[in-house]
């Protein structure tokens, strides 16, 4: 054949392919997600997330150390309280002695500014009903999450996390006005330097299924009245716009893998860094298929993260962060 264009020329060797690669993952773009649970004395495996555990505060520290050694620059912490400490409003979330605040303090104490400590700022792990805020009757006999009361609680929680040493707070409840209120509360408490990573485009997704196991949640139902409908993408642009106007330092799309079009749209319009969250269900699907020998685990993990990055994510929250960073170094 007489072809002028033969794109295969640029695929002919590893050196050539690397030379022309349009994007590359770096360990510093990966954010390791951790769970820390109260009242246990050794790490507990999470059944639906093989390879992941609920940490004790003590076991968390060496895991963070390993992440840092691999070049990971940020961690995201979730707390799992004692069942007895849960209540209707999730008040243990802003108790300085609550598990999440203790874990933040321990990591910050040990590692200082060597790793960016991101705290999840949401109530669903801490409420008895598992919703992201206190419930209220909507006047027609339906219980709904009370937007303004939830925002007030998030402000208390954010300030307590900043006090414990969090560099970044990250509200994931999708309440209206939460970013402006948290910014003001943090500033008033003297935490002008603590930044906000907003879960701006968060979908009411079934891909969070295994996360319920991870945080011991009894949650039933869905979050369709406060998180986004998977049918929508324009709405994400509005949410991101509002969050940036209200002072978000970084924005997030979640989940990631099934929402790459949303990641792209947000990356194209955002004036602040964009994160994407490869969630528990994305992790569980890869692990289950790999355990069955149905796909090549390492290659699929890399490809899934490369795709999220290519779609426009500057940072990726993932349960694979440390492991992938170690692969990238070799
Ligand atoms: C809310 C929160 C959830 C996840 C992260 N933050 C659960 C939810 O909104 O229902 C899910 C993360 C994952 O599935 O990996 N605090």
GROMACS .gro file of C-alpha atoms and ligand atoms in nm:
model
  346
    1UNK     CA    1   0.000   0.000   0.000
    2UNK     CA    2   0.117   0.349  -0.072
    3UNK     CA    3   0.040   0.530   0.251
    4UNK     CA    4   0.182   0.866   0.350
    5UNK     CA    5   0.039   0.845   0.698
    6UNK     CA    6   0.136   0.535   0.896
    7UNK     CA    7   0.052   0.612   1.261
    8UNK     CA    8   0.206   0.280   1.361
    9UNK     CA    9   0.554   0.433   1.312
   10UNK     CA   10   0.516   0.610   1.644
   11UNK     CA   11   0.417   0.287   1.821
   12UNK     CA   12   0.716   0.083   1.710
   13UNK     CA   13   0.920   0.073   2.033
   14UNK     CA   14   0.875   0.144   2.403
   15UNK     CA   15   1.116   0.438   2.370
   16UNK     CA   16   0.917   0.586   2.081
   17UNK     CA   17   0.586   0.534   2.261
   18UNK     CA   18   0.713   0.706   2.574
   19UNK     CA   19   0.850   0.990   2.367
   20UNK     CA   20   0.509   1.066   2.217
   21UNK     CA   21   0.290   0.985   2.519
   22UNK     CA   22   0.037   1.265   2.565
   23UNK     CA   23  -0.003   1.213   2.938
   24UNK     CA   24   0.171   1.030   3.219
   25UNK     CA   25   0.069   0.942   3.569
   26UNK     CA   26   0.287   1.065   3.851
   27UNK     CA   27   0.280   0.939   4.213
   28UNK     CA   28   0.223   1.298   4.327
   29UNK     CA   29  -0.115   1.304   4.150
   30UNK     CA   30  -0.246   1.006   4.347
   31UNK     CA   31  -0.429   1.052   4.677
   32UNK     CA   32  -0.439   0.748   4.904
   33UNK     CA   33  -0.773   0.692   5.078
   34UNK     CA   34  -0.772   0.540   5.428
   35UNK     CA   35  -1.037   0.425   5.677
   36UNK     CA   36  -0.970   0.456   6.051
   37UNK     CA   37  -1.200   0.277   6.295
   38UNK     CA   38  -1.258   0.333   6.664
   39UNK     CA   39  -1.257   0.047   6.917
   40UNK     CA   40  -1.047  -0.211   6.733
   41UNK     CA   41  -0.698  -0.320   6.829
   42UNK     CA   42  -0.581  -0.452   6.493
   43UNK     CA   43  -0.659  -0.365   6.130
   44UNK     CA   44  -0.983  -0.523   6.007
   45UNK     CA   45  -1.017  -0.646   5.649
   46UNK     CA   46  -1.305  -0.502   5.443
   47UNK     CA   47  -1.489  -0.796   5.285
   48UNK     CA   48  -1.609  -0.619   4.971
   49UNK     CA   49  -1.275  -0.440   4.918
   50UNK     CA   50  -1.014  -0.718   4.927
   51UNK     CA   51  -0.673  -0.577   5.015
   52UNK     CA   52  -0.818  -0.274   5.199
   53UNK     CA   53  -0.856  -0.251   5.577
   54UNK     CA   54  -1.006  -0.040   5.849
   55UNK     CA   55  -0.700   0.090   6.029
   56UNK     CA   56  -0.634   0.159   6.393
   57UNK     CA   57  -0.467   0.494   6.453
   58UNK     CA   58  -0.147   0.297   6.523
   59UNK     CA   59  -0.159   0.091   6.202
   60UNK     CA   60  -0.244   0.400   5.997
   61UNK     CA   61   0.093   0.565   6.062
   62UNK     CA   62   0.316   0.304   5.891
   63UNK     CA   63   0.070   0.292   5.601
   64UNK     CA   64   0.102   0.669   5.558
   65UNK     CA   65   0.479   0.636   5.583
   66UNK     CA   66   0.477   0.381   5.300
   67UNK     CA   67   0.262   0.612   5.086
   68UNK     CA   68   0.501   0.903   5.141
   69UNK     CA   69   0.803   0.684   5.063
   70UNK     CA   70   0.638   0.595   4.731
   71UNK     CA   71   0.594   0.961   4.641
   72UNK     CA   72   0.226   1.002   4.728
   73UNK     CA   73   0.177   1.360   4.847
   74UNK     CA   74  -0.174   1.346   4.996
   75UNK     CA   75  -0.400   1.116   5.193
   76UNK     CA   76  -0.776   1.128   5.246
   77UNK     CA   77  -0.910   1.007   5.581
   78UNK     CA   78  -1.249   0.861   5.671
   79UNK     CA   79  -1.352   0.783   6.029
   80UNK     CA   80  -1.557   0.486   6.147
   81UNK     CA   81  -1.699   0.554   6.497
   82UNK     CA   82  -1.827   0.310   6.758
   83UNK     CA   83  -2.193   0.221   6.693
   84UNK     CA   84  -2.272   0.356   7.041
   85UNK     CA   85  -2.132   0.697   6.948
   86UNK     CA   86  -2.364   0.743   6.649
   87UNK     CA   87  -2.671   0.963   6.690
   88UNK     CA   88  -2.935   1.134   6.477
   89UNK     CA   89  -2.716   1.437   6.406
   90UNK     CA   90  -2.375   1.267   6.388
   91UNK     CA   91  -2.234   1.481   6.669
   92UNK     CA   92  -1.929   1.261   6.732
   93UNK     CA   93  -1.802   1.398   6.398
   94UNK     CA   94  -1.698   1.730   6.553
   95UNK     CA   95  -1.586   1.591   6.888
   96UNK     CA   96  -1.209   1.651   6.920
   97UNK     CA   97  -1.186   1.298   7.066
   98UNK     CA   98  -1.380   1.143   6.779
   99UNK     CA   99  -1.189   0.884   6.579
  100UNK     CA  100  -1.140   1.095   6.268
  101UNK     CA  101  -1.003   1.394   6.458
  102UNK     CA  102  -0.771   1.167   6.658
  103UNK     CA  103  -0.640   1.013   6.337
  104UNK     CA  104  -0.587   1.354   6.174
  105UNK     CA  105  -0.395   1.472   6.480
  106UNK     CA  106  -0.178   1.159   6.492
  107UNK     CA  107  -0.081   1.185   6.124
  108UNK     CA  108  -0.013   1.557   6.141
  109UNK     CA  109   0.186   1.510   6.458
  110UNK     CA  110   0.406   1.245   6.299
  111UNK     CA  111   0.441   1.379   5.945
  112UNK     CA  112   0.390   1.754   5.975
  113UNK     CA  113   0.374   1.905   5.626
  114UNK     CA  114   0.537   1.606   5.451
  115UNK     CA  115   0.197   1.485   5.337
  116UNK     CA  116  -0.122   1.680   5.271
  117UNK     CA  117  -0.387   1.561   5.516
  118UNK     CA  118  -0.734   1.573   5.363
  119UNK     CA  119  -1.029   1.507   5.594
  120UNK     CA  120  -1.367   1.387   5.471
  121UNK     CA  121  -1.620   1.635   5.600
  122UNK     CA  122  -1.949   1.450   5.594
  123UNK     CA  123  -2.184   1.301   5.849
  124UNK     CA  124  -2.304   0.973   5.699
  125UNK     CA  125  -2.046   0.763   5.885
  126UNK     CA  126  -2.156   0.923   6.211
  127UNK     CA  127  -2.538   0.928   6.195
  128UNK     CA  128  -2.756   0.634   6.303
  129UNK     CA  129  -2.958   0.656   5.980
  130UNK     CA  130  -2.653   0.690   5.752
  131UNK     CA  131  -2.770   1.005   5.572
  132UNK     CA  132  -2.527   1.293   5.517
  133UNK     CA  133  -2.708   1.523   5.763
  134UNK     CA  134  -2.993   1.547   6.012
  135UNK     CA  135  -3.341   1.456   5.888
  136UNK     CA  136  -3.648   1.677   5.892
  137UNK     CA  137  -4.011   1.627   5.794
  138UNK     CA  138  -4.076   1.805   5.465
  139UNK     CA  139  -4.432   1.887   5.576
  140UNK     CA  140  -4.584   1.606   5.372
  141UNK     CA  141  -4.471   1.322   5.592
  142UNK     CA  142  -4.142   1.253   5.413
  143UNK     CA  143  -3.813   1.260   5.598
  144UNK     CA  144  -3.552   1.455   5.400
  145UNK     CA  145  -3.201   1.573   5.482
  146UNK     CA  146  -3.221   1.924   5.628
  147UNK     CA  147  -2.995   2.137   5.405
  148UNK     CA  148  -2.928   2.431   5.635
  149UNK     CA  149  -2.890   2.228   5.954
  150UNK     CA  150  -2.647   1.999   5.771
  151UNK     CA  151  -2.440   2.295   5.657
  152UNK     CA  152  -2.419   2.421   6.014
  153UNK     CA  153  -2.295   2.081   6.128
  154UNK     CA  154  -2.039   2.064   5.844
  155UNK     CA  155  -1.901   2.401   5.960
  156UNK     CA  156  -1.853   2.269   6.313
  157UNK     CA  157  -1.693   1.954   6.174
  158UNK     CA  158  -1.460   2.145   5.939
  159UNK     CA  159  -1.337   2.371   6.218
  160UNK     CA  160  -1.275   2.070   6.445
  161UNK     CA  161  -1.079   1.902   6.165
  162UNK     CA  162  -0.873   2.213   6.103
  163UNK     CA  163  -0.804   2.232   6.475
  164UNK     CA  164  -0.690   1.867   6.471
  165UNK     CA  165  -0.445   1.954   6.193
  166UNK     CA  166  -0.616   1.888   5.860
  167UNK     CA  167  -0.462   2.081   5.570
  168UNK     CA  168  -0.773   2.030   5.358
  169UNK     CA  169  -1.138   1.970   5.444
  170UNK     CA  170  -1.361   1.805   5.187
  171UNK     CA  171  -1.738   1.828   5.215
  172UNK     CA  172  -1.909   1.543   5.029
  173UNK     CA  173  -2.270   1.597   5.130
  174UNK     CA  174  -2.381   1.810   4.832
  175UNK     CA  175  -2.576   2.059   5.047
  176UNK     CA  176  -2.646   2.397   4.886
  177UNK     CA  177  -2.428   2.678   5.020
  178UNK     CA  178  -2.191   2.448   5.207
  179UNK     CA  179  -1.869   2.590   5.061
  180UNK     CA  180  -1.938   2.956   5.141
  181UNK     CA  181  -2.049   2.869   5.493
  182UNK     CA  182  -1.744   2.651   5.561
  183UNK     CA  183  -1.504   2.911   5.423
  184UNK     CA  184  -1.653   3.171   5.654
  185UNK     CA  185  -1.648   2.939   5.956
  186UNK     CA  186  -1.285   2.840   5.894
  187UNK     CA  187  -1.177   3.202   5.850
  188UNK     CA  188  -1.361   3.314   6.161
  189UNK     CA  189  -1.182   3.044   6.362
  190UNK     CA  190  -0.844   3.160   6.228
  191UNK     CA  191  -0.795   2.885   5.969
  192UNK     CA  192  -0.753   3.100   5.658
  193UNK     CA  193  -0.481   2.862   5.536
  194UNK     CA  194  -0.693   2.548   5.547
  195UNK     CA  195  -0.821   2.475   5.199
  196UNK     CA  196  -1.146   2.326   5.074
  197UNK     CA  197  -1.165   2.039   4.829
  198UNK     CA  198  -1.530   2.042   4.723
  199UNK     CA  199  -1.701   1.726   4.612
  200UNK     CA  200  -1.876   1.945   4.359
  201UNK     CA  201  -2.014   1.692   4.115
  202UNK     CA  202  -2.107   1.399   4.331
  203UNK     CA  203  -2.359   1.153   4.194
  204UNK     CA  204  -2.611   0.945   4.390
  205UNK     CA  205  -2.419   0.640   4.274
  206UNK     CA  206  -2.456   0.268   4.334
  207UNK     CA  207  -2.080   0.244   4.283
  208UNK     CA  208  -2.043   0.346   4.650
  209UNK     CA  209  -2.183   0.006   4.758
  210UNK     CA  210  -1.867  -0.144   4.913
  211UNK     CA  211  -1.802   0.182   5.100
  212UNK     CA  212  -2.096   0.095   5.329
  213UNK     CA  213  -1.901  -0.213   5.439
  214UNK     CA  214  -1.589  -0.005   5.481
  215UNK     CA  215  -1.755   0.239   5.719
  216UNK     CA  216  -1.995  -0.006   5.885
  217UNK     CA  217  -2.298   0.187   5.760
  218UNK     CA  218  -2.652   0.051   5.790
  219UNK     CA  219  -2.768   0.298   5.525
  220UNK     CA  220  -3.066   0.187   5.316
  221UNK     CA  221  -3.210   0.368   5.018
  222UNK     CA  222  -3.041   0.634   4.810
  223UNK     CA  223  -2.933   0.998   4.814
  224UNK     CA  224  -3.126   1.109   4.507
  225UNK     CA  225  -3.275   1.416   4.680
  226UNK     CA  226  -2.935   1.568   4.749
  227UNK     CA  227  -2.676   1.412   4.518
  228UNK     CA  228  -2.681   1.427   4.140
  229UNK     CA  229  -2.881   1.219   3.899
  230UNK     CA  230  -2.652   1.002   3.683
  231UNK     CA  231  -2.852   1.127   3.384
  232UNK     CA  232  -2.705   1.477   3.410
  233UNK     CA  233  -2.383   1.649   3.312
  234UNK     CA  234  -2.478   2.016   3.265
  235UNK     CA  235  -2.580   2.022   3.630
  236UNK     CA  236  -2.219   1.937   3.721
  237UNK     CA  237  -2.100   2.251   3.547
  238UNK     CA  238  -2.342   2.457   3.759
  239UNK     CA  239  -2.232   2.284   4.082
  240UNK     CA  240  -1.865   2.345   4.000
  241UNK     CA  241  -1.934   2.710   3.912
  242UNK     CA  242  -2.119   2.765   4.239
  243UNK     CA  243  -1.846   2.598   4.444
  244UNK     CA  244  -1.570   2.804   4.282
  245UNK     CA  245  -1.771   3.123   4.339
  246UNK     CA  246  -1.816   3.023   4.702
  247UNK     CA  247  -1.444   2.972   4.754
  248UNK     CA  248  -1.362   2.609   4.672
  249UNK     CA  249  -0.984   2.573   4.627
  250UNK     CA  250  -1.023   2.246   4.436
  251UNK     CA  251  -1.322   2.063   4.294
  252UNK     CA  252  -1.401   1.695   4.252
  253UNK     CA  253  -1.598   1.461   4.031
  254UNK     CA  254  -1.715   1.136   4.188
  255UNK     CA  255  -1.730   0.851   4.090
  256UNK     CA  256  -1.464   0.867   3.819
  257UNK     CA  257  -1.457   0.571   3.582
  258UNK     CA  258  -1.817   0.586   3.463
  259UNK     CA  259  -1.814   0.968   3.459
  260UNK     CA  260  -1.519   1.050   3.236
  261UNK     CA  261  -1.735   1.281   3.026
  262UNK     CA  262  -1.811   1.477   3.343
  263UNK     CA  263  -1.440   1.489   3.432
  264UNK     CA  264  -1.368   1.628   3.085
  265UNK     CA  265  -1.643   1.890   3.101
  266UNK     CA  266  -1.534   2.003   3.445
  267UNK     CA  267  -1.163   2.007   3.350
  268UNK     CA  268  -1.245   2.228   3.051
  269UNK     CA  269  -1.434   2.490   3.251
  270UNK     CA  270  -1.274   2.484   3.597
  271UNK     CA  271  -1.033   2.757   3.702
  272UNK     CA  272  -0.913   2.548   3.999
  273UNK     CA  273  -0.749   2.202   4.013
  274UNK     CA  274  -0.981   1.910   3.942
  275UNK     CA  275  -0.982   1.583   4.136
  276UNK     CA  276  -1.166   1.263   4.049
  277UNK     CA  277  -1.247   0.980   4.291
  278UNK     CA  278  -1.210   0.619   4.182
  279UNK     CA  279  -1.463   0.484   4.432
  280UNK     CA  280  -1.510   0.161   4.624
  281UNK     CA  281  -1.725  -0.005   4.359
  282UNK     CA  282  -1.469   0.065   4.088
  283UNK     CA  283  -1.204  -0.094   4.310
  284UNK     CA  284  -1.425  -0.393   4.396
  285UNK     CA  285  -1.507  -0.468   4.032
  286UNK     CA  286  -1.141  -0.480   3.933
  287UNK     CA  287  -1.048  -0.692   4.234
  288UNK     CA  288  -1.333  -0.940   4.182
  289UNK     CA  289  -1.255  -0.989   3.814
  290UNK     CA  290  -0.882  -1.017   3.882
  291UNK     CA  291  -0.940  -1.273   4.159
  292UNK     CA  292  -1.129  -1.484   3.905
  293UNK     CA  293  -0.843  -1.459   3.660
  294UNK     CA  294  -1.071  -1.272   3.419
  295UNK     CA  295  -0.845  -0.974   3.368
  296UNK     CA  296  -0.487  -0.866   3.426
  297UNK     CA  297  -0.507  -0.676   3.754
  298UNK     CA  298  -0.202  -0.457   3.720
  299UNK     CA  299  -0.272  -0.353   3.362
  300UNK     CA  300  -0.637  -0.280   3.431
  301UNK     CA  301  -0.555  -0.076   3.743
  302UNK     CA  302  -0.304   0.130   3.544
  303UNK     CA  303  -0.539   0.173   3.249
  304UNK     CA  304  -0.829   0.279   3.472
  305UNK     CA  305  -0.616   0.550   3.635
  306UNK     CA  306  -0.454   0.658   3.309
  307UNK     CA  307  -0.800   0.706   3.161
  308UNK     CA  308  -0.919   0.919   3.452
  309UNK     CA  309  -0.605   1.130   3.418
  310UNK     CA  310  -0.640   1.158   3.039
  311UNK     CA  311  -1.001   1.272   3.084
  312UNK     CA  312  -0.869   1.574   3.271
  313UNK     CA  313  -0.825   1.491   3.639
  314UNK     CA  314  -0.524   1.667   3.792
  315UNK     CA  315  -0.550   1.447   4.101
  316UNK     CA  316  -0.705   1.105   4.160
  317UNK     CA  317  -0.834   0.974   4.491
  318UNK     CA  318  -0.789   0.598   4.478
  319UNK     CA  319  -0.746   0.295   4.702
  320UNK     CA  320  -0.456   0.197   4.473
  321UNK     CA  321  -0.246   0.511   4.524
  322UNK     CA  322   0.048   0.367   4.718
  323UNK     CA  323   0.066   0.047   4.517
  324UNK     CA  324   0.054   0.229   4.184
  325UNK     CA  325   0.309   0.486   4.300
  326UNK     CA  326   0.542   0.198   4.383
  327UNK     CA  327   0.487   0.050   4.036
  328UNK     CA  328   0.559   0.386   3.877
  329UNK     CA  329   0.890   0.409   4.062
  330UNK     CA  330   1.014   0.075   3.927
  331LIG     C1  331  -1.980   1.039   5.201
  331LIG     C2  332  -1.894   0.962   5.110
  331LIG     C3  333  -1.925   0.845   5.043
  331LIG     C4  334  -1.810   0.808   4.973
  331LIG     C5  335  -1.714   0.903   5.001
  331LIG     N1  336  -1.768   0.998   5.083
  331LIG     C6  337  -2.047   0.764   5.044
  331LIG     C7  338  -2.173   0.823   4.999
  331LIG     O1  339  -2.185   0.939   4.963
  331LIG     O2  340  -2.274   0.748   4.998
  331LIG     C8  341  -1.794   0.689   4.886
  331LIG     C9  342  -1.653   0.653   4.856
  331LIG    C10  343  -1.639   0.521   4.788
  331LIG     O3  344  -1.738   0.456   4.752
  331LIG     O4  345  -1.524   0.479   4.770
  331LIG     N2  346  -1.912   1.063   5.323
   0.00000   0.00000   0.00000
